[in-house]
CSV table of C-alpha atoms in Angstrom, one decimal:
chain,number,residue,atom,x,y,z
A,1,SER,CA,307.9,185.4,77.3
A,2,ALA,CA,306.9,188.4,79.4
A,3,ALA,CA,305.8,190.4,76.3
A,4,GLU,CA,303.4,187.7,75.3
A,5,SER,CA,301.9,187.1,78.8
A,6,PRO,CA,300.9,190.3,80.6
A,7,THR,CA,300.9,190.0,84.3
A,8,ARG,CA,299.6,191.9,87.3
A,9,GLY,CA,301.1,191.1,90.6
A,10,GLY,CA,302.6,187.9,89.2
A,11,LEU,CA,299.3,186.5,88.0
A,12,ASN,CA,298.6,185.9,84.3
A,13,ILE,CA,295.7,188.1,83.3
A,14,ARG,CA,295.3,186.7,79.8
A,15,ASN,CA,292.3,184.4,79.3
A,16,THR,CA,293.8,181.0,78.7
A,17,GLY,CA,290.8,178.7,78.7
A,18,ALA,CA,288.3,177.5,81.3
A,19,ALA,CA,290.7,177.5,84.3
A,20,GLY,CA,292.6,180.6,83.1
A,21,GLY,CA,289.2,182.4,82.6
A,22,ASP,CA,288.3,181.7,86.2
A,23,VAL,CA,291.6,183.3,87.3
A,24,ASP,CA,291.0,186.2,85.0
A,25,MET,CA,287.5,186.8,86.2
A,26,ASN,CA,288.4,186.4,89.8
A,27,LEU,CA,291.2,189.0,89.3
A,28,ARG,CA,288.8,191.4,87.6
A,29,LYS,CA,286.3,191.0,90.5
A,30,GLN,CA,289.0,191.6,93.1
A,31,MET,CA,290.2,194.7,91.2
A,32,ALA,CA,286.6,196.0,90.9
A,33,TRP,CA,286.1,195.5,94.7
A,34,ASP,CA,289.4,197.1,95.5
A,35,LEU,CA,288.6,200.1,93.3
A,36,SER,CA,285.0,200.3,94.7
A,37,ILE,CA,286.4,200.5,98.3
A,38,LYS,CA,288.9,203.1,97.2
A,39,HIS,CA,286.3,205.3,95.4
A,40,MET,CA,283.9,205.1,98.3
A,41,GLY,CA,286.6,206.1,100.7
A,42,ASP,CA,287.5,209.0,98.5
A,43,GLY,CA,283.9,210.2,98.3
A,44,ARG,CA,283.2,209.0,94.8
A,45,PRO,CA,280.3,206.6,95.2
A,46,VAL,CA,279.2,206.9,91.5
A,47,LEU,CA,282.6,205.6,90.4
A,48,ALA,CA,282.4,202.9,93.1
A,49,ALA,CA,279.1,201.8,91.7
A,50,ALA,CA,280.4,201.8,88.2
A,51,CYS,CA,283.1,199.4,89.3
A,52,GLN,CA,280.5,197.0,90.5
A,53,LEU,CA,278.4,197.4,87.4
A,54,ALA,CA,281.5,196.4,85.3
A,55,ILE,CA,281.5,193.0,86.9
A,56,GLY,CA,277.7,192.5,86.9
A,57,GLN,CA,277.0,193.3,90.5
A,58,ASP,CA,274.0,195.6,89.9
A,59,GLY,CA,272.5,195.1,93.3
A,60,VAL,CA,275.8,196.0,95.0
A,61,ALA,CA,276.1,199.1,92.9
A,62,LEU,CA,272.6,200.1,93.9
A,63,LYS,CA,273.4,199.6,97.6
A,64,LEU,CA,276.5,201.7,97.3
A,65,LEU,CA,274.6,204.6,95.7
A,66,LEU,CA,271.9,204.4,98.4
A,67,GLN,CA,274.5,204.3,101.1
A,68,ALA,CA,276.0,207.5,99.8
A,69,HIS,CA,272.6,209.2,99.4
A,70,GLU,CA,272.9,209.3,95.6
A,71,LEU,CA,269.2,208.8,95.2
A,72,GLU,CA,268.9,210.1,91.7
A,73,ALA,CA,271.7,207.9,90.4
A,74,ALA,CA,270.1,204.9,92.2
A,75,ALA,CA,266.7,205.7,90.6
A,76,LEU,CA,268.3,205.8,87.1
A,77,LEU,CA,270.0,202.5,87.7
A,78,CYS,CA,266.6,201.0,88.6
A,79,VAL,CA,265.0,201.9,85.3
A,80,VAL,CA,267.9,200.8,83.0
A,81,PRO,CA,266.7,197.9,80.9
A,82,GLY,CA,268.4,194.7,81.8
A,83,CYS,CA,269.7,196.0,85.1
A,84,LYS,CA,269.3,193.2,87.7
A,85,VAL,CA,268.3,194.9,91.0
A,86,ASP,CA,266.1,193.4,93.6
A,87,ASP,CA,262.4,194.4,93.2
A,88,ILE,CA,262.1,195.4,96.8
A,89,ASP,CA,265.2,197.6,96.6
A,90,ALA,CA,263.9,199.2,93.4
A,91,GLN,CA,260.5,199.9,95.0
A,92,ARG,CA,262.2,201.5,98.0
A,93,VAL,CA,264.2,203.7,95.7
A,94,HIS,CA,261.0,204.8,93.8
A,95,GLU,CA,259.2,205.5,97.1
A,96,MET,CA,262.1,207.7,98.3
A,97,VAL,CA,262.2,209.5,95.0
A,98,GLY,CA,258.4,210.1,95.2
A,99,ILE,CA,258.7,211.5,98.7
A,100,ARG,CA,261.5,213.8,97.7
A,101,LEU,CA,259.4,215.0,94.7
A,102,GLU,CA,256.4,215.5,97.0
A,103,GLN,CA,258.6,217.6,99.4
A,104,ALA,CA,259.6,219.7,96.5
A,105,GLY,CA,256.0,220.4,95.6
A,106,MET,CA,256.1,218.2,92.4
A,107,CYS,CA,253.1,216.0,93.3
A,108,ASP,CA,252.3,214.8,89.8
A,109,LEU,CA,255.9,213.6,89.4
A,110,ALA,CA,255.8,212.0,92.8
A,111,LYS,CA,252.7,210.0,91.8
A,112,GLU,CA,254.6,208.8,88.7
A,113,ALA,CA,257.4,207.6,91.0
A,114,PHE,CA,255.0,205.9,93.3
A,115,ASP,CA,253.4,204.2,90.4
A,116,ARG,CA,256.6,202.2,89.9
A,117,CYS,CA,256.1,200.7,93.4
A,118,GLY,CA,253.4,198.2,92.4
A,119,GLU,CA,249.7,198.9,92.3
A,120,SER,CA,248.8,198.4,96.0
A,121,LYS,CA,251.8,200.2,97.4
A,122,ALA,CA,251.4,203.0,94.9
A,123,LYS,CA,247.8,203.5,95.9
A,124,GLU,CA,248.8,203.6,99.6
A,125,LEU,CA,251.6,206.1,99.0
A,126,TYR,CA,249.5,208.3,96.8
A,127,GLU,CA,246.7,208.4,99.4
A,128,MET,CA,249.1,209.3,102.1
A,129,MET,CA,250.5,212.1,99.9
A,130,VAL,CA,247.1,213.5,99.3
A,131,PHE,CA,246.3,213.3,103.0
A,132,ARG,CA,249.4,215.3,103.8
A,133,MET,CA,248.6,217.8,101.0
A,134,THR,CA,245.2,218.4,102.6
A,135,SER,CA,246.1,218.8,106.2
A,136,GLY,CA,245.1,222.3,107.5
A,137,LEU,CA,242.8,223.0,104.6
A,138,GLN,CA,239.1,223.7,104.8
A,139,GLU,CA,236.7,220.8,104.1
A,140,PHE,CA,235.5,222.1,100.7
A,141,GLU,CA,239.2,222.5,99.6
A,142,VAL,CA,239.9,218.9,100.8
A,143,ASN,CA,236.9,217.5,98.9
A,144,GLU,CA,238.0,219.4,95.8
A,145,ILE,CA,241.5,217.9,95.9
A,146,TYR,CA,240.2,214.4,96.4
A,147,ALA,CA,237.7,214.8,93.6
A,148,GLN,CA,240.4,216.1,91.2
A,149,ARG,CA,242.5,213.0,92.0
A,150,ALA,CA,239.6,210.5,91.8
A,151,ILE,CA,240.1,209.0,95.3
A,152,ASN,CA,237.8,208.8,98.3
A,153,PRO,CA,238.5,211.1,101.2
A,154,PRO,CA,239.4,209.3,104.5
């Protein structure tokens, strides 16, 4: 009967075993994609990303957040335990966060963000940040900054 078998658009949405479970999951995925598109179109990228997270599409959620310039939300997603985002994408997010922190004058926090990019990339980013910090300074000031940060001047 209709009361025992809820439907949506004529499809049975109750999990009825292996084949029914596939239909159920496909319907959920389609609904999540439809809602993601709607939320992105309405200027609500965090909700669009949440729809993707609900169906296990962590990488898609990250890309939606980045597309909408929701860098802080993307960074949070990258550090959630168990979140499955591509390492390259996560490194890119941490690099962008570090650059934003550097621009805001928070160089110690920027270094922490860079440290999440892997050892060699973090060293490169940190050295570039220190180089930018020292442009236009006198030589003794430059040497002092490099000494404080325990890196060799260029």
